[in-house]
CSV table of C-alpha atoms and ligand atoms in Angstrom, one decimal:
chain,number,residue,atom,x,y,z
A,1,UNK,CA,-16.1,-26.2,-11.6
A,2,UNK,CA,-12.4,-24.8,-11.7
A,3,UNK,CA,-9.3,-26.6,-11.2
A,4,UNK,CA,-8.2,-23.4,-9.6
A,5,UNK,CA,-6.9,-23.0,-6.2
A,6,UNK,CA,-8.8,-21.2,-3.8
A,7,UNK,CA,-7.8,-18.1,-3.4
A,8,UNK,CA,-7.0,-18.2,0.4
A,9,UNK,CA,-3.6,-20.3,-0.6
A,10,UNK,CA,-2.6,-17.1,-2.6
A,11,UNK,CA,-3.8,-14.4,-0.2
A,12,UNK,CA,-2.0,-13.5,3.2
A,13,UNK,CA,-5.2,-13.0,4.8
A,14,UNK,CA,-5.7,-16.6,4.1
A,15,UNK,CA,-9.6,-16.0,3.1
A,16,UNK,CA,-11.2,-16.4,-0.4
A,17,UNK,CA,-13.2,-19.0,-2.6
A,18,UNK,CA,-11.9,-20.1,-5.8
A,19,UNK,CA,-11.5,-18.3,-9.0
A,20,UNK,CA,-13.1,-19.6,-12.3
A,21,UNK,CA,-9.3,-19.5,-13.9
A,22,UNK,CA,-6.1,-19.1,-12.8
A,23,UNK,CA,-3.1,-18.0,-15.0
A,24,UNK,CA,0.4,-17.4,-13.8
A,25,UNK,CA,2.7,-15.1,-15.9
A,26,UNK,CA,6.4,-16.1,-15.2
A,27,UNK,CA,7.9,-13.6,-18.1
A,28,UNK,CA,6.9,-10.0,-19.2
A,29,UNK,CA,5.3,-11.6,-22.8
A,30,UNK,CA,3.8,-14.3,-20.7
A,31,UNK,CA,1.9,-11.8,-18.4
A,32,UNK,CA,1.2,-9.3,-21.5
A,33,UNK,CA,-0.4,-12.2,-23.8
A,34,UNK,CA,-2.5,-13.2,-20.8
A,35,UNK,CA,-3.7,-9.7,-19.7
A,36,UNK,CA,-4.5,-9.1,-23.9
A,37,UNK,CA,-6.3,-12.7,-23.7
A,38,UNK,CA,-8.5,-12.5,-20.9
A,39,UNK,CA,-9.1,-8.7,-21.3
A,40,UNK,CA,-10.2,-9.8,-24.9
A,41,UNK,CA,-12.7,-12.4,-23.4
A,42,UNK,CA,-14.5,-9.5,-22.0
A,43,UNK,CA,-14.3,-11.4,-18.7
A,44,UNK,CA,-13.5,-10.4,-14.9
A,45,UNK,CA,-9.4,-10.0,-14.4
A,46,UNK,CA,-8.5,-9.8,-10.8
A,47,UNK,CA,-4.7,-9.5,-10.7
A,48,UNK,CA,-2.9,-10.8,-7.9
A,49,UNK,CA,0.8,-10.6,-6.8
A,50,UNK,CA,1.7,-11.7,-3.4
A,51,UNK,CA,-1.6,-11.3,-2.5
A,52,UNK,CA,-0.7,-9.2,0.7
A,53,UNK,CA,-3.3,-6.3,0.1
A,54,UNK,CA,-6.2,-8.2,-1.3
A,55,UNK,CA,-9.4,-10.2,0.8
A,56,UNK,CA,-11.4,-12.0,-1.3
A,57,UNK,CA,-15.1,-13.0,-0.6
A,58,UNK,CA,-15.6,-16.5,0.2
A,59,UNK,CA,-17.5,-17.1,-2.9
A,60,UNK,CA,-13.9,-16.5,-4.6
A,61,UNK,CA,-14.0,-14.6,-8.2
A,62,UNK,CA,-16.0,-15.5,-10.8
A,63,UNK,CA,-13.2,-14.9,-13.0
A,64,UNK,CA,-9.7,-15.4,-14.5
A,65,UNK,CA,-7.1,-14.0,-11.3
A,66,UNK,CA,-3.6,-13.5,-13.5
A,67,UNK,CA,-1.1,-14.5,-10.8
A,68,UNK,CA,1.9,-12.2,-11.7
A,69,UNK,CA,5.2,-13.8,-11.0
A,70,UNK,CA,7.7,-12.3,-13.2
A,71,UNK,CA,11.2,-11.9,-12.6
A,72,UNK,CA,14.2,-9.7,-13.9
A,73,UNK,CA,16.1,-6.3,-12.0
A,74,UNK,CA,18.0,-4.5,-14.9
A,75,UNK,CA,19.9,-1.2,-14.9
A,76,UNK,CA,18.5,1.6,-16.9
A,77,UNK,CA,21.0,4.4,-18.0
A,78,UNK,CA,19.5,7.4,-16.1
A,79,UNK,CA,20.7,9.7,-19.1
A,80,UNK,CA,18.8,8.0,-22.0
A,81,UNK,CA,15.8,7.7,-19.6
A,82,UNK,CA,15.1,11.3,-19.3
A,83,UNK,CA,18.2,13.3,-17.3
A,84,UNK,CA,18.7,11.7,-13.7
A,85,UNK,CA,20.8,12.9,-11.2
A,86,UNK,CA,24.7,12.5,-11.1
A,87,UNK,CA,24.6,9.8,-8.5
A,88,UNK,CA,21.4,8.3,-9.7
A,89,UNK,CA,21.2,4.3,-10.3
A,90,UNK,CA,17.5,3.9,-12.4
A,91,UNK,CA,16.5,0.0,-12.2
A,92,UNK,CA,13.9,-1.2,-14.5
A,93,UNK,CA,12.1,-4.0,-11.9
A,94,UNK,CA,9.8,-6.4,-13.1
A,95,UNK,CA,6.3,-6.7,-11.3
A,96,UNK,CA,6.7,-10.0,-10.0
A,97,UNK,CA,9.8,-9.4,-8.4
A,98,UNK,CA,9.3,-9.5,-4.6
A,99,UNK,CA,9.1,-6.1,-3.4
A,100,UNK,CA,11.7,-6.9,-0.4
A,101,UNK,CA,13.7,-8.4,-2.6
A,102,UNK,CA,14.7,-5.0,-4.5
A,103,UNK,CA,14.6,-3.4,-0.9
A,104,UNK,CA,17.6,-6.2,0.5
A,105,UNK,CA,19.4,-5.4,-2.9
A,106,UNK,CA,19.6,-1.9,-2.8
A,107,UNK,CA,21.2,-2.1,0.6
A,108,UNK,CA,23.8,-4.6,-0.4
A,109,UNK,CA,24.3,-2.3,-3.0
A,110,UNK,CA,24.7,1.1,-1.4
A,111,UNK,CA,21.8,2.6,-3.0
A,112,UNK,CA,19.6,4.7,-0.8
A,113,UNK,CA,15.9,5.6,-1.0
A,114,UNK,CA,13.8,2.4,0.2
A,115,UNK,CA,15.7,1.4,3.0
A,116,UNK,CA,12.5,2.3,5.4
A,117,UNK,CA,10.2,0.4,3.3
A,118,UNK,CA,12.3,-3.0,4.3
A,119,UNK,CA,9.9,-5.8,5.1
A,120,UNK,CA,6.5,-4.8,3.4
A,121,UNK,CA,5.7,-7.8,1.9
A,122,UNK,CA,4.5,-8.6,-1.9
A,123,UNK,CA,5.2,-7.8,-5.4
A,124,UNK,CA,6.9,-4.8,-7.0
A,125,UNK,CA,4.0,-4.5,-9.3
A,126,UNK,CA,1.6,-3.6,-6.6
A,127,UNK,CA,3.6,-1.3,-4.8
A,128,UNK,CA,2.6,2.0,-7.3
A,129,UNK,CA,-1.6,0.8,-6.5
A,130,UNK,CA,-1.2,2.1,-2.9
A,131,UNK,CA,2.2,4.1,-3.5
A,132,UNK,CA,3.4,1.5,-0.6
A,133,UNK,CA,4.8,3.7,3.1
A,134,UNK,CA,6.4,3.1,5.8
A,135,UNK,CA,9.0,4.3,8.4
A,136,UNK,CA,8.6,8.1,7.0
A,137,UNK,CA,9.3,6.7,3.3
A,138,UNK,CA,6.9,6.4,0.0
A,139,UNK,CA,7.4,5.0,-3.3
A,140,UNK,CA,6.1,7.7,-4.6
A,141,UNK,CA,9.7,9.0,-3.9
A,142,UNK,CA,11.9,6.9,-5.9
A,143,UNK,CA,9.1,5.8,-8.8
A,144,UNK,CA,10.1,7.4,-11.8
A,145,UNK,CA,7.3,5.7,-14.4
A,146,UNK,CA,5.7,2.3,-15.0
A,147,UNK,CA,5.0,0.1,-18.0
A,148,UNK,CA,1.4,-0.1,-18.1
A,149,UNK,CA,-1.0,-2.6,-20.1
A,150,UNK,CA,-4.0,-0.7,-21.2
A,151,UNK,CA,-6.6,-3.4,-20.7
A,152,UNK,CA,-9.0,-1.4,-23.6
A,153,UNK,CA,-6.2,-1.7,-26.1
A,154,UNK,CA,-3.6,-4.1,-24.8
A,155,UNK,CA,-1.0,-2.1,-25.4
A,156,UNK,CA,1.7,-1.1,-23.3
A,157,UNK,CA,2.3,2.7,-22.5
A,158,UNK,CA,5.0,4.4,-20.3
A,159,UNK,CA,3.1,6.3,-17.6
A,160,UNK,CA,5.1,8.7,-15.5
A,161,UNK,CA,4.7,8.8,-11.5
A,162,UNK,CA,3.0,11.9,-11.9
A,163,UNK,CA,0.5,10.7,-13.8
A,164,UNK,CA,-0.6,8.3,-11.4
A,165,UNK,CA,-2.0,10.0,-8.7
A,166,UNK,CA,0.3,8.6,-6.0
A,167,UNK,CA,-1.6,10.2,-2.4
A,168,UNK,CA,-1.2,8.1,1.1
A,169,UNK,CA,-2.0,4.3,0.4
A,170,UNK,CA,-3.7,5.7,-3.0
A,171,UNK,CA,-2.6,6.1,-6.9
A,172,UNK,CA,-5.0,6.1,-9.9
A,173,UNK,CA,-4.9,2.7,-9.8
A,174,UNK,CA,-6.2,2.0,-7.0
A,175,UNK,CA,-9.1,4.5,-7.5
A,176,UNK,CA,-10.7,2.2,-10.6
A,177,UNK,CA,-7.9,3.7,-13.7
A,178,UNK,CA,-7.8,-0.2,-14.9
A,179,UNK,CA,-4.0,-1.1,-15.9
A,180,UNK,CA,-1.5,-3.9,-15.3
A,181,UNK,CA,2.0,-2.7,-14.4
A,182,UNK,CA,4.1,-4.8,-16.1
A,183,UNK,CA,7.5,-3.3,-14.6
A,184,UNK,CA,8.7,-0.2,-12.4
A,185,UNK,CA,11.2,2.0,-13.0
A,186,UNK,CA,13.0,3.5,-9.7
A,187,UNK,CA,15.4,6.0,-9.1
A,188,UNK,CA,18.1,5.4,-6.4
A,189,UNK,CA,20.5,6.6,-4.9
A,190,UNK,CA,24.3,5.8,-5.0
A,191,UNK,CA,26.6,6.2,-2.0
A,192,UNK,CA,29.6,6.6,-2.6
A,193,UNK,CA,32.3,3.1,-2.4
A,194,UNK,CA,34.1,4.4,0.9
A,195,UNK,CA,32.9,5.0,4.0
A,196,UNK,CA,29.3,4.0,5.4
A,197,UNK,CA,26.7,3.7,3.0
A,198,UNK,CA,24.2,6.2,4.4
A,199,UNK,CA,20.3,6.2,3.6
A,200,UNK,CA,18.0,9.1,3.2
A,201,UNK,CA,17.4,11.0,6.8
A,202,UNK,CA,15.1,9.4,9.1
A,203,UNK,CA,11.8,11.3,8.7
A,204,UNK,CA,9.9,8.8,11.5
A,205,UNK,CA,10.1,9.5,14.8
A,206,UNK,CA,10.0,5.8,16.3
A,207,UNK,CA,12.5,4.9,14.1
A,208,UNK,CA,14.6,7.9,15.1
A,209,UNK,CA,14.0,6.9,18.8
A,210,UNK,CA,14.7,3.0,17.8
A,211,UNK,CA,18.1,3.8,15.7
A,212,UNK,CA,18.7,6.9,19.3
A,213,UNK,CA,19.7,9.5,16.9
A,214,UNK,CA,17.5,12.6,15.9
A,215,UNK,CA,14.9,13.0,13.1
A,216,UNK,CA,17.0,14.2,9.8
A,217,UNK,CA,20.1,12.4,10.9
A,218,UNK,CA,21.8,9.9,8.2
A,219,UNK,CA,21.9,6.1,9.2
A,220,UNK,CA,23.6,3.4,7.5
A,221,UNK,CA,21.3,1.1,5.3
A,222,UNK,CA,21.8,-1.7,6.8
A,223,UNK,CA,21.2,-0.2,10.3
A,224,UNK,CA,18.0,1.5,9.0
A,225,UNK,CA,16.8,-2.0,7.2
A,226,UNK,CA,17.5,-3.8,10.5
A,227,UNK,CA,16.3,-1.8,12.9
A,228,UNK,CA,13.1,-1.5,10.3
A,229,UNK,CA,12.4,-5.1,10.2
A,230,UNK,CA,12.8,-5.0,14.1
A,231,UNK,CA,10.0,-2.9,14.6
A,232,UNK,CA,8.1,-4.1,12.4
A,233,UNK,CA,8.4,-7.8,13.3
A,234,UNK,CA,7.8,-6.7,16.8
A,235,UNK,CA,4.0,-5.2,15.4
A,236,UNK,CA,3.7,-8.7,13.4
A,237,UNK,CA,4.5,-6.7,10.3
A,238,UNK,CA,6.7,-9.0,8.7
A,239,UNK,CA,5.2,-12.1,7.2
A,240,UNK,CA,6.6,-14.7,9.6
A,241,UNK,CA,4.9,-18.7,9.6
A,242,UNK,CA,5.6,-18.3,13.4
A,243,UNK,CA,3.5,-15.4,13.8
A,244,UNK,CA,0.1,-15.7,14.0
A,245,UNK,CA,-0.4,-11.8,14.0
A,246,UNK,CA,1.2,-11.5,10.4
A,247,UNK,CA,-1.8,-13.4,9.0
A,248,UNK,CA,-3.2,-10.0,7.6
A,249,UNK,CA,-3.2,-8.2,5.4
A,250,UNK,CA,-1.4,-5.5,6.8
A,251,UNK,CA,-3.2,-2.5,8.1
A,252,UNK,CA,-6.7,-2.8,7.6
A,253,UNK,CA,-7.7,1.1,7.7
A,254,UNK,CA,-6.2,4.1,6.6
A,255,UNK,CA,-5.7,7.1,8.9
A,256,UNK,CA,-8.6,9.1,8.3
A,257,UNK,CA,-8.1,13.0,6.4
A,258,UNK,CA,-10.4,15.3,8.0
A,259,UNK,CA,-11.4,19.0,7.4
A,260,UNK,CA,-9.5,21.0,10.3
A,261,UNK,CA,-12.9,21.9,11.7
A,262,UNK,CA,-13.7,18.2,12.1
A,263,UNK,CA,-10.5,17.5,13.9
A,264,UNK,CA,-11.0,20.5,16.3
A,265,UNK,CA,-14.5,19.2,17.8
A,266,UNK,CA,-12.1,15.8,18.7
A,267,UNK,CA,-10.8,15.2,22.1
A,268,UNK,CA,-7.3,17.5,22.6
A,269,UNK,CA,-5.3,14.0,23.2
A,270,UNK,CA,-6.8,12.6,19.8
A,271,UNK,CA,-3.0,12.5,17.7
A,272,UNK,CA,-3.0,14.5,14.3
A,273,UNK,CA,-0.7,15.6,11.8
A,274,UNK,CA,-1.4,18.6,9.3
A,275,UNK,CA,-1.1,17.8,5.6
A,276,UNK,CA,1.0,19.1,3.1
A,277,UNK,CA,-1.1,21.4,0.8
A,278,UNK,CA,-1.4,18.6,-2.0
A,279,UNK,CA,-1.5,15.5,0.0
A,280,UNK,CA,-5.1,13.6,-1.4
A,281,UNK,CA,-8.1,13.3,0.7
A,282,UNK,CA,-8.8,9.4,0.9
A,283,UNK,CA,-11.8,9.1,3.8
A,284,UNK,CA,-15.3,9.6,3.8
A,285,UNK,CA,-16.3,12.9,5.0
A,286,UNK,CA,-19.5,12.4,7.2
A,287,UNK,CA,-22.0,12.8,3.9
A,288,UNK,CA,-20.5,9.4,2.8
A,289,UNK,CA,-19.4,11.0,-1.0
A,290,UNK,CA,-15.8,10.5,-0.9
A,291,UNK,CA,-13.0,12.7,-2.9
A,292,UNK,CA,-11.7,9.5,-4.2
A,293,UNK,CA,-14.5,8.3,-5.4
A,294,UNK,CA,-15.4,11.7,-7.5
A,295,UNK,CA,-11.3,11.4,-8.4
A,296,UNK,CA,-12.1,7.9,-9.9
A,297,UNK,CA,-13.1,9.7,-13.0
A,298,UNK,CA,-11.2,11.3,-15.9
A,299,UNK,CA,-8.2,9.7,-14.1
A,300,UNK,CA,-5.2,10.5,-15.5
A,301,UNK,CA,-6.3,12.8,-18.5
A,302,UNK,CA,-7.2,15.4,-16.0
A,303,UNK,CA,-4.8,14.5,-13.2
A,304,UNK,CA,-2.9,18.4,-13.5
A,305,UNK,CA,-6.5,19.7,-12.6
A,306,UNK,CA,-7.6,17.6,-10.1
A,307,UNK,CA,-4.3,18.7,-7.7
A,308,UNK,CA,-5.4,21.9,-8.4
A,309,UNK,CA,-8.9,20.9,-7.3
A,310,UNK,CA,-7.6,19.5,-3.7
A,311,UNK,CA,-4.7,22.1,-3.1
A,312,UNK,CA,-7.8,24.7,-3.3
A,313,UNK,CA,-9.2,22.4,-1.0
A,314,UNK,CA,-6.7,22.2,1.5
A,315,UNK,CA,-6.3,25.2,1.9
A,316,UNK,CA,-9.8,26.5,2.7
A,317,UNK,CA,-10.7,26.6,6.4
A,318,UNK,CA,-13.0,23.2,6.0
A,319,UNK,CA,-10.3,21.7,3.5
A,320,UNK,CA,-9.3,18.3,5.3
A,321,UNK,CA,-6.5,19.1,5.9
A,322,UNK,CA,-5.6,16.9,8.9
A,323,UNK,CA,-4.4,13.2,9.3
A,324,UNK,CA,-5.9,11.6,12.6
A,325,UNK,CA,-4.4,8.2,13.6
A,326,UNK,CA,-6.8,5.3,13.4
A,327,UNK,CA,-5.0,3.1,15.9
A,328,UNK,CA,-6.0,5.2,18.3
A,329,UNK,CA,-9.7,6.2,17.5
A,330,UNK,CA,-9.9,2.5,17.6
A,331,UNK,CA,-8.5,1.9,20.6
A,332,UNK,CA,-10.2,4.7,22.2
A,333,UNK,CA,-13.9,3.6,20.3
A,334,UNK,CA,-13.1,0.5,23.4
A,335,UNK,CA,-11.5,-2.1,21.0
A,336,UNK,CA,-8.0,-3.5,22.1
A,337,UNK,CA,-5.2,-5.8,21.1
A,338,UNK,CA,-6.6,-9.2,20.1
A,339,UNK,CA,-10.4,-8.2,19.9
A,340,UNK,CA,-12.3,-11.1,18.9
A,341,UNK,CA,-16.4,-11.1,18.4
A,342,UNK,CA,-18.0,-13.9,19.9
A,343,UNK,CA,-17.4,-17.7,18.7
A,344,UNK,CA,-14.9,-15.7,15.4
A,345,UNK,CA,-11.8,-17.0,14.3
A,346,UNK,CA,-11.3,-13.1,13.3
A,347,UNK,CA,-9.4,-11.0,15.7
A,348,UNK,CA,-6.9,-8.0,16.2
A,349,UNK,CA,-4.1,-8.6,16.0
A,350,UNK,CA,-2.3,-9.0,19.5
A,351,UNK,CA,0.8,-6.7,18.5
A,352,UNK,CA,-1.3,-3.9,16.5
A,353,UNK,CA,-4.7,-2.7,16.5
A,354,UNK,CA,-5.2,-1.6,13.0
A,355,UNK,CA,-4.5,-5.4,11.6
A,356,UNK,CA,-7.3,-7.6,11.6
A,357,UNK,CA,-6.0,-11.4,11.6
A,358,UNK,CA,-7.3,-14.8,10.9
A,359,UNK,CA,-6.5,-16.7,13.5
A,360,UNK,CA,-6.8,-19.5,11.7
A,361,UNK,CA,-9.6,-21.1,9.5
A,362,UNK,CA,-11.9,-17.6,9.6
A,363,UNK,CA,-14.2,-17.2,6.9
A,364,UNK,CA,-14.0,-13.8,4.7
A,365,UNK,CA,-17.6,-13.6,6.1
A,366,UNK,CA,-16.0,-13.2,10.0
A,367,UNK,CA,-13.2,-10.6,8.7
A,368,UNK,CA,-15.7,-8.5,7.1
A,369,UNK,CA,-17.8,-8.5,10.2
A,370,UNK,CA,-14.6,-7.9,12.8
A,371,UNK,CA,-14.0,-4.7,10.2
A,372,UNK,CA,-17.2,-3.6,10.0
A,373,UNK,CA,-17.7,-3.8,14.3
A,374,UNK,CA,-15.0,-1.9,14.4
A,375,UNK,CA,-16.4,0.8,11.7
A,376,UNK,CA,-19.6,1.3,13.1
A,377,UNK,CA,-17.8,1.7,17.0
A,378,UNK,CA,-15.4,4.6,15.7
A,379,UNK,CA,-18.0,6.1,13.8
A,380,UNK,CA,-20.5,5.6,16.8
A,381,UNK,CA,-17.8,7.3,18.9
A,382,UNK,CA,-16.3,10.0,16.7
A,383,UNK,CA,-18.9,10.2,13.6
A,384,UNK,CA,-15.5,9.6,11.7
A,385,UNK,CA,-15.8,6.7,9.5
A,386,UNK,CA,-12.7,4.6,8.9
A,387,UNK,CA,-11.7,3.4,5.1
A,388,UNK,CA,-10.5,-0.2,4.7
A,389,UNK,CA,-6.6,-0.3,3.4
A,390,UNK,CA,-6.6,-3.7,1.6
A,391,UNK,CA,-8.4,-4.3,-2.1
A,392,UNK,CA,-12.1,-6.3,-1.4
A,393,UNK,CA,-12.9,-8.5,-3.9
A,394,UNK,CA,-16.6,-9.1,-3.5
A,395,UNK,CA,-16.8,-8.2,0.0
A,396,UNK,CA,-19.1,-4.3,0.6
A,397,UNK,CA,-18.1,-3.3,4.3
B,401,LIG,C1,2.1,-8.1,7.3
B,401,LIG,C2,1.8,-7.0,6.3
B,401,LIG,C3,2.4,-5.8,6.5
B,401,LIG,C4,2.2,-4.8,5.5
B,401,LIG,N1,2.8,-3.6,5.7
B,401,LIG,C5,2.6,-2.6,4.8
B,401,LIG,C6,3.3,-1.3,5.0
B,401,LIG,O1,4.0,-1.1,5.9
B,401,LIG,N2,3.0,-0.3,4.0
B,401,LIG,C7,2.2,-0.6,3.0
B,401,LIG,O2,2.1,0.4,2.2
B,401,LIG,N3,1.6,-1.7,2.8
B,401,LIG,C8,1.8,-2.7,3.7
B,401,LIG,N4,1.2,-4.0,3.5
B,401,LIG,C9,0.2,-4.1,2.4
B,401,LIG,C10,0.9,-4.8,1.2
B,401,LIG,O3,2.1,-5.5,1.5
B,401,LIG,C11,1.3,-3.8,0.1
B,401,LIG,O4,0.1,-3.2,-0.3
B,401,LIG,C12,1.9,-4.5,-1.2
B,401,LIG,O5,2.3,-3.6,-2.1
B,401,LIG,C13,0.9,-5.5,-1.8
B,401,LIG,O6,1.6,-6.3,-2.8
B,401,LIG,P1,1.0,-7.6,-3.3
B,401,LIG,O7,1.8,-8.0,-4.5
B,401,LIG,O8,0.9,-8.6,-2.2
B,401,LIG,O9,-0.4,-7.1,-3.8
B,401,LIG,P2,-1.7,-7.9,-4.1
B,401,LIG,O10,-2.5,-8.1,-2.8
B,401,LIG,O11,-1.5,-9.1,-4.9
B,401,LIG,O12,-2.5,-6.9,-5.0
B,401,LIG,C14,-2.9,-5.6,-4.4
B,401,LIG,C15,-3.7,-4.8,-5.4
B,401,LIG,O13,-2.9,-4.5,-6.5
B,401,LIG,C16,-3.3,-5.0,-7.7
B,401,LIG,N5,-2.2,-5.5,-8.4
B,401,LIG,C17,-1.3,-6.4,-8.1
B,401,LIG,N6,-0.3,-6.5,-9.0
B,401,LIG,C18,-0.6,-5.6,-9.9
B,401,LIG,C19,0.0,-5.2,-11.2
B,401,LIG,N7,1.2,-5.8,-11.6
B,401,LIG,N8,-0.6,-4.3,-11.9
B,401,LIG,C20,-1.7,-3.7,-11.5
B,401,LIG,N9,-2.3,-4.0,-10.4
B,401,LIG,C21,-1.8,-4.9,-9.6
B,401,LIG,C22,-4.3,-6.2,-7.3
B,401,LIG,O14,-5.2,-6.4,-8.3
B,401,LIG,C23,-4.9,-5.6,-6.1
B,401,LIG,O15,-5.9,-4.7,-6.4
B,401,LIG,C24,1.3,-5.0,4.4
B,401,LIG,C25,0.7,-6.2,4.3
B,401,LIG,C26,1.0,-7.3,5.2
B,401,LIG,C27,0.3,-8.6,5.0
């Protein structure tokens, strides 16, 4: 029995039984005793922040879930924190702290680097576990380190960005290195007080065709954040109680990395984009042994040599090197806007193919069988088996 709530009131998906315990941290000693106190119990810790990226089994978790809803956004001086830039503004951002949140401050507040990110929904503490993109930008950008409780000892540690592993919706974290961020520390940018506050250059082309200026040309902040929420509200993007396509979890697969081989035996229309030369591998090849999986161990202790280990890789003629988009093998594997299997309150969304939704009352049962349709049709189709985005507690697609 548990007095806890069932983990579809916590989750954006709006799925998942209940957890044996439930602890919410409101302050950073808060969420550090109860990581060191249920670590020390030996027992399961799922740790949840807005629950945005996370679809939990309908048997819920047999375990404490630490709910992390910390607050506090301080200033760091750059200099004493390692040598930043002239113009740089480091903020120290606890991991509860609502990811947008940070996002609308750093507009109001002339500091560029996250405009594009505006609207992704969630906590600042999760953002590092899948180095969080969109609109052309990555945290893995503007993260300089995080405070990190080691679950073995329960002490906290400083871990630098590049010790994390940050790839495409990837880090170490995500990959099985156990840790709870306990706060972020970014590095901005400041504009200057006069004249328009100008963000980084626009690096996405719909968003360079949305704001009608070219790719690498500076925009405003607030023009960028708007327009950004736009587009994305217009894809059901933004978490809206109106919109029945934002009950997601976002996108539910990744785009697929294949060898350059693989991608040349795909129809010419199929969309791709070459990596850069140390960009991670995240999907399956067709052998079903995945480079992530492989990465999982030795984590950060060998993290220098395993770039090394993929920059060989991409580079060799079968290195996957290529990005394909998974929107489209979707669409083009016969499954459109709004998909629903027979008699299931599962569906895709209207506004987006690669976001499953629950169109209300589904059952983490009907997701996982929407998701896994759709696997088996793109990898009937293509023989290109698509990754699911989102964390699965208890669920195996
Ligand atoms: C409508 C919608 C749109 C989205 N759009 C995007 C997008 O454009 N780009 C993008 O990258 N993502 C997107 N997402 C996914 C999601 O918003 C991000 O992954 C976000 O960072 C998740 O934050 P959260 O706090 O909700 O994470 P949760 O779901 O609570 O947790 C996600 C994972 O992180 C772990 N975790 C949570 N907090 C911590 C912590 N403090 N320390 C260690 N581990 C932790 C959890 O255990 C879990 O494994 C979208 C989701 C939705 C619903």
């Amino acid at each position: 029995m548990t007095d806890a709530p069932a983990l579809s009131e916590l989750t954006t998906m709006r799925v998942g039984g209940p957890a044996r315990s439930l602890v919410t941290a409101t302050t950073e000693e808060g969420l550090i005793a109860a990581a060191r106190d249920a670590y020390a119990a030996g027992e399961p810790v799922l740790l949840l922040g807005g629950g945005s990226n996370t679809v939990v089994a309908d048997d819920g978790f047999d375990g404490t879930v630490i709910r992390i809803a910390t607050r506090g956004i301080e200033r760091v001086d750059a200099g004493r924190a390692g040598g930043g830039r002239p113009d740089a503004v480091r903020l120290r951002v606890q991991a509860g702290e609502s990811w947008d949140d940070v996002v609308a401050l750093a507009v109001r507040n002339r500091w560029a680097g996250i405009e594009a990110l505006s609207g992704i929904p969630g906590s600042v503490g999760a953002a590092p576990v899948q180095n969080i993109g969109a609109y052309g930008q990555e945290l893995s950008s503007v993260l300089v380190a995080v405070d990190l409780l080691d679950p073995a000892t329960g002490k906290v540690h400083r871990v630098a960005a590049g010790d994390l592993e940050l790839g495409y919706r990837t880090s170490a974290l995500k990959r099985g290195f156990l840790g709870v961020v306990v706060a972020v520390e970014l590095e901005l940018s400041q504009r200057p007080d006069v004249g328009a506050a100008l963000g980084e250059p626009i690096a996405y082309p719909q968003l360079a065709d949305a704001l009608a200026v070219g790719l690498g040309t500076r925009v405003s902040l607030g023009e960028v954040r708007r327009t950004v929420l736009r587009l994305r509200a217009s894809k059901g993007m933004v978490l809206d109680p109106h919109d029945a396509d934002s009950v997601s979890a976002g996108s539910f697969f990744t785009n697929p990395i294949v060898s350059a081989r693989f991608a040349h035996g795909l129809p010419p229309e199929a969309p791709r984009w070459r990596l850069a030369p140390d960009e991670p591998d995240l999907v399956a090849p067709l052998d079903g042994s995945t480079a992530e999986e492989s990465a999982a161990v030795g984590m950060l202790a060998d993290a220098a040599a395993d770039r090394e280990r993929r920059r060989a890789r991409a580079e060799s003629p079968d290195g996957p090197g290529v990005k394909l988009s998974a929107a489209w093998l979707i669409e083009r594997a016969g499954i459109s806007r709004g998909f629903a299997l027979p008699g299931s309150r599962a569906a895709i969304s209207g506004k987006h193919t690669l976001a499953i939704t629950n169109r209300g009352g589904a059952s983490a049962l009907e997701i996982a069988q929407l998701a896994s349709f759709v696997q088996g049709r793109v990898q009937a189709e293509f023989g290109v088996l698509l990754r699911p985005e989102p964390v699965l507690v208890g669920i195996e697609l």
